[in-house]
Coordinates of C-alpha atoms in Angstrom, one line a residue:
X496 CA 0.0 0.1 0.1
X497 CA 2.8 2.2 0.6
X498 CA 6.1 3.1 -1.4
X499 CA 8.9 4.9 0.6
X500 CA 11.4 4.5 -2.1
X501 CA 14.1 7.5 -1.8
X502 CA 15.4 9.4 -4.7
X503 CA 19.3 10.4 -4.0
X504 CA 19.2 14.0 -5.2
X505 CA 17.7 15.7 -1.8
X506 CA 19.4 13.0 0.6
X507 CA 22.7 13.8 -1.2
X508 CA 22.1 17.6 -1.0
X509 CA 21.3 17.4 2.8
X510 CA 24.1 15.2 3.4
X511 CA 26.4 17.8 1.6
X512 CA 24.9 20.6 3.7
X513 CA 25.5 18.7 6.9
X514 CA 29.2 18.0 5.8
X515 CA 29.6 21.6 4.8
X516 CA 28.7 22.6 8.4
X517 CA 30.6 19.7 9.9
X518 CA 34.0 21.0 8.0
X519 CA 33.2 24.5 9.2
X520 CA 33.1 22.9 12.9
X521 CA 36.3 21.4 12.5
X522 CA 37.9 24.7 11.5
X523 CA 36.4 26.2 14.7
X524 CA 35.2 24.2 17.7
X525 CA 32.9 26.7 18.7
X526 CA 30.9 26.1 15.4
X527 CA 28.3 23.2 15.1
X528 CA 25.9 21.8 12.7
X529 CA 22.8 24.0 12.9
X530 CA 19.6 22.4 14.8
X531 CA 17.8 23.1 11.9
X532 CA 19.8 20.7 9.7
X533 CA 19.9 18.2 12.5
X534 CA 16.4 18.0 13.0
X535 CA 15.6 17.7 9.5
X536 CA 18.5 14.8 9.1
X537 CA 16.7 12.8 11.7
X538 CA 13.5 13.0 10.0
X539 CA 14.9 11.7 7.1
X540 CA 16.7 8.7 8.9
X541 CA 13.3 7.7 10.3
X542 CA 11.9 7.6 6.9
X543 CA 14.9 5.4 5.8
X544 CA 14.4 3.3 8.9
X545 CA 10.9 2.4 8.1
X546 CA 11.8 1.7 4.5
X547 CA 14.2 -1.0 5.6
X548 CA 11.5 -2.4 8.2
X549 CA 9.0 -2.5 5.4
X550 CA 11.5 -4.6 3.5
X551 CA 12.1 -7.0 6.3
X552 CA 10.3 -10.4 6.9
X553 CA 7.4 -9.2 9.2
X554 CA 3.7 -10.5 9.1
X555 CA 1.5 -8.4 6.9
X556 CA -0.8 -7.8 9.7
X557 CA 1.8 -6.6 12.2
X558 CA 3.5 -4.6 9.4
X559 CA 0.2 -2.8 8.4
X560 CA -0.3 -1.4 12.0
X561 CA 3.4 -0.5 12.6
X562 CA 3.5 1.3 9.1
X563 CA 0.5 3.5 10.1
X564 CA 2.0 4.3 13.5
X565 CA 5.4 5.2 12.0
X566 CA 3.9 7.2 9.1
X567 CA 2.1 9.2 11.5
X568 CA 4.9 9.6 13.6
X569 CA 7.0 10.9 10.6
X570 CA 4.4 13.3 9.2
X571 CA 4.1 14.7 12.9
X572 CA 7.7 15.2 13.0
X573 CA 7.6 16.9 9.4
X574 CA 4.6 19.2 10.7
X575 CA 6.3 20.1 13.8
X576 CA 9.6 20.9 12.1
X577 CA 7.9 23.1 9.5
X578 CA 6.2 25.0 12.2
X579 CA 9.4 25.5 13.8
X580 CA 11.3 26.7 10.7
X581 CA 8.6 28.1 8.3
X582 CA 11.1 29.4 5.9
X583 CA 12.9 26.0 5.0
X584 CA 11.9 25.3 1.8
X585 CA 14.1 22.2 1.7
X586 CA 12.0 21.0 4.7
X587 CA 8.9 21.6 2.8
X588 CA 9.8 19.9 -0.1
X589 CA 10.8 16.7 1.7
X590 CA 7.6 16.9 3.4
X591 CA 5.7 17.1 0.2
X592 CA 7.7 14.1 -1.3
X593 CA 7.1 12.4 1.8
X594 CA 3.2 12.6 1.6
X595 CA 3.4 11.4 -2.1
X596 CA 5.3 8.4 -1.1
X597 CA 2.8 7.8 1.8
X598 CA 0.0 7.8 -1.0
X599 CA -1.3 11.3 0.2
X600 CA -1.0 13.1 -3.3
X601 CA -3.5 15.8 -2.8
X602 CA -1.8 16.8 0.5
X603 CA 1.4 17.0 -1.3
X604 CA 0.4 19.0 -4.1
X605 CA -1.0 21.6 -1.6
X606 CA 2.4 21.8 -0.2
X607 CA 4.3 22.0 -3.6
X608 CA 1.6 24.4 -4.7
X609 CA 2.5 26.7 -1.7
X610 CA 6.4 26.4 -2.3
X611 CA 5.9 27.3 -6.0
X612 CA 3.8 30.3 -5.1
X613 CA 7.0 32.0 -3.3
X614 CA 9.6 30.0 -5.4
X615 CA 8.7 29.2 -8.8
X616 CA 12.1 28.2 -10.0
X617 CA 12.9 25.1 -8.1
X618 CA 12.8 22.2 -10.7
X619 CA 11.7 19.5 -8.4
X620 CA 8.7 21.5 -7.4
X621 CA 7.7 21.8 -10.9
X622 CA 8.4 18.2 -11.3
X623 CA 5.9 17.1 -8.6
X624 CA 3.5 19.6 -9.8
X625 CA 3.5 18.0 -13.3
X626 CA 3.2 14.6 -11.9
X627 CA 0.0 15.7 -10.0
X628 CA -1.6 17.6 -12.8
X629 CA -1.0 14.7 -15.2
X630 CA -2.8 12.3 -12.7
X631 CA -5.8 14.4 -12.3
X632 CA -5.9 15.1 -16.1
X633 CA -4.8 18.9 -16.2
X634 CA -2.7 18.3 -19.3
X635 CA -2.1 22.1 -19.9
X636 CA -0.6 22.6 -16.5
X637 CA 1.2 19.0 -16.7
X638 CA 3.0 20.4 -20.1
X639 CA 3.7 23.8 -18.5
X640 CA 5.4 22.2 -15.3
X641 CA 7.4 19.6 -17.3
X642 CA 8.9 22.2 -19.6
X643 CA 9.6 24.4 -16.7
X644 CA 11.6 21.4 -14.6
X645 CA 13.5 20.6 -17.7
X646 CA 14.3 24.4 -18.4
X647 CA 15.4 24.8 -14.9
X648 CA 17.6 21.4 -14.7
X649 CA 18.3 20.2 -18.1
X650 CA 20.9 17.7 -17.2
X651 CA 18.2 15.4 -15.1
X652 CA 17.7 12.3 -16.9
X653 CA 14.8 11.3 -14.9
X654 CA 13.1 14.6 -15.6
X655 CA 13.3 13.8 -19.4
X656 CA 12.1 10.3 -18.9
X657 CA 9.0 11.2 -17.0
X658 CA 8.2 14.0 -19.4
X659 CA 8.5 11.5 -22.2
X660 CA 6.3 9.1 -20.4
X661 CA 3.9 12.0 -20.0
X662 CA 3.7 12.9 -23.6
X663 CA 3.2 9.2 -24.4
X664 CA 0.5 8.6 -22.1
X665 CA -1.5 11.8 -23.0
X666 CA -0.7 12.2 -26.8
X667 CA -4.5 12.0 -27.5
X668 CA -5.8 14.5 -25.4
X669 CA -2.9 16.9 -25.8
X670 CA -3.6 16.6 -29.6
X671 CA -7.4 16.8 -29.3
X672 CA -7.4 19.8 -27.1
X673 CA -5.2 21.7 -29.3
X674 CA -2.2 22.2 -26.6
X675 CA 0.1 20.5 -29.3
X676 CA 0.2 19.1 -33.1
X677 CA 0.7 15.4 -33.0
X678 CA 3.9 16.0 -34.9
X679 CA 5.2 18.0 -32.1
X680 CA 4.3 15.6 -29.5
X681 CA 6.1 12.9 -31.0
X682 CA 9.1 14.9 -31.6
X683 CA 9.2 16.1 -28.0
X684 CA 8.8 12.4 -26.7
X685 CA 11.5 11.0 -29.0
X686 CA 13.9 13.8 -27.8
X687 CA 12.9 13.3 -24.1
X688 CA 13.7 9.6 -24.3
X689 CA 16.9 9.9 -26.5
X690 CA 18.1 12.8 -24.1
X691 CA 17.4 10.6 -20.8
X692 CA 19.3 7.9 -22.4
X693 CA 22.2 10.1 -23.4
X694 CA 22.3 11.8 -19.9
X695 CA 22.3 8.1 -18.2
X696 CA 23.6 5.9 -20.9
X697 CA 24.4 3.2 -18.1
X698 CA 20.5 2.9 -17.3
X699 CA 19.3 0.1 -19.6
X700 CA 15.8 1.0 -18.8
X701 CA 16.2 4.3 -20.6
X702 CA 18.0 2.9 -23.3
X703 CA 15.4 0.4 -24.0
X704 CA 12.4 3.0 -23.5
X705 CA 14.2 5.0 -26.2
X706 CA 14.2 2.2 -28.7
X707 CA 10.5 1.6 -28.0
X708 CA 9.6 5.0 -28.6
X709 CA 10.0 4.4 -32.4
X710 CA 7.0 2.1 -32.6
X711 CA 4.8 4.8 -31.4
X712 CA 5.6 7.6 -34.1
X713 CA 4.2 7.8 -37.6
X714 CA 7.5 7.9 -39.7
X715 CA 10.3 6.5 -37.7
X716 CA 13.7 6.3 -39.3
X717 CA 13.8 2.5 -39.4
X718 CA 17.4 2.0 -40.1
X719 CA 18.4 4.1 -37.1
X720 CA 15.8 1.9 -34.9
X721 CA 17.5 -1.2 -36.2
X722 CA 20.8 0.1 -34.9
X723 CA 19.6 1.0 -31.6
X724 CA 18.0 -2.6 -31.2
X725 CA 21.5 -4.1 -32.4
X726 CA 23.2 -1.9 -29.7
X727 CA 20.9 -3.1 -27.0
X728 CA 21.1 -7.0 -28.1
X729 CA 24.8 -6.9 -28.4
X730 CA 25.1 -5.6 -24.9
X731 CA 22.7 -8.1 -23.3
X732 CA 23.7 -11.3 -21.5
X733 CA 20.4 -12.1 -20.3
X734 CA 19.0 -15.2 -22.4
X735 CA 15.2 -14.1 -22.0
X736 CA 16.1 -10.3 -22.6
X737 CA 18.1 -11.2 -25.8
X738 CA 15.1 -13.2 -27.2
X739 CA 12.8 -10.1 -26.4
X740 CA 15.2 -7.9 -28.2
X741 CA 15.4 -10.2 -31.3
X742 CA 11.5 -10.1 -31.6
X743 CA 11.7 -6.3 -31.5
X744 CA 14.4 -6.2 -34.3
X745 CA 12.3 -8.4 -36.3
X746 CA 9.4 -6.0 -36.1
X747 CA 12.0 -3.5 -37.8
X748 CA 13.1 -5.9 -40.2
X749 CA 9.6 -6.4 -41.4
X750 CA 9.2 -2.7 -41.6
X751 CA 12.2 -2.6 -43.8
X752 CA 10.8 -5.5 -46.0
X753 CA 14.0 -7.5 -45.0
X754 CA 11.9 -10.7 -44.8
X755 CA 14.8 -13.1 -45.0
X756 CA 16.6 -11.7 -42.2
X757 CA 13.5 -11.3 -40.3
X758 CA 12.9 -15.1 -40.7
X759 CA 16.2 -16.4 -39.8
X760 CA 16.0 -14.0 -36.8
X761 CA 13.1 -15.7 -35.7
X762 CA 14.5 -19.1 -35.5
X763 CA 16.7 -18.1 -33.0
X764 CA 13.8 -17.2 -30.5
X765 CA 13.4 -20.1 -28.2
X766 CA 11.8 -18.9 -24.9
X767 CA 8.4 -20.8 -24.5
X768 CA 7.0 -17.6 -23.1
X769 CA 7.5 -15.7 -26.2
X770 CA 6.0 -18.3 -28.6
X771 CA 2.8 -16.4 -29.3
X772 CA 4.7 -13.3 -29.9
X773 CA 7.0 -15.2 -32.4
X774 CA 4.0 -16.9 -34.1
X775 CA 2.3 -13.4 -34.7
X776 CA 5.4 -12.1 -36.3
X777 CA 5.8 -15.1 -38.6
X778 CA 2.1 -14.7 -39.7
X779 CA 3.5 -11.3 -41.3
X780 CA 6.1 -12.9 -43.2
X781 CA 5.2 -13.1 -47.0

């Protein structure tokens, strides 16, 4: 029911802040890490502890009650912290992220909207507003917030990936409501997934998603797509994954009318779970 997965960006910033203050303290014994940072760090540590507990082998009934209690305690800690340090934008952002992870998106939205009113140029705030706008079908605001987040932090691969998924998922309403022409939606979608892959080339999910995107546009460069699937196939050691990629490559070969190559490649697919897809592609051969 709950998903308390932690993104590294804000925790890293928090640790860096604490380290900077700790370094300063080393230079002067009278200087210490400010209480504001210590208290926020303690709340983050409580979240991490809860996450570890949720991943342990505890009976579900007992775990549900414990989770509810710990979530309430963390929520209370955040609210007390913000009451004590109302100008801590960082604390408010972490609280908003906690609320989303605790399946309270409307409450999180209110927090991020309040932050955005005074601080419109924080990328992660625009990211979370974009996520919420997408969930409630506010596609115009979703588009605005995604573009703002990327403008503010153009080197964050996750923003491009999520924006690409947004464009893919809501392509039809975006076009029907005249927010964007379909050609622009597809161009932006391809660009986003390509950029996510380029920024994090080691992330295989981003690479695969970039390759798959070409199946969702009207006039892809099939020779380029074939090259991308070849790269993925050449760098995979997983037998099932390699069979999946062979099938994807067959789809491209059929589009290029390279039927002999497609037929020969189909013969190499052997995983039983993929036989239906293999048969369906075989039927497309002349």
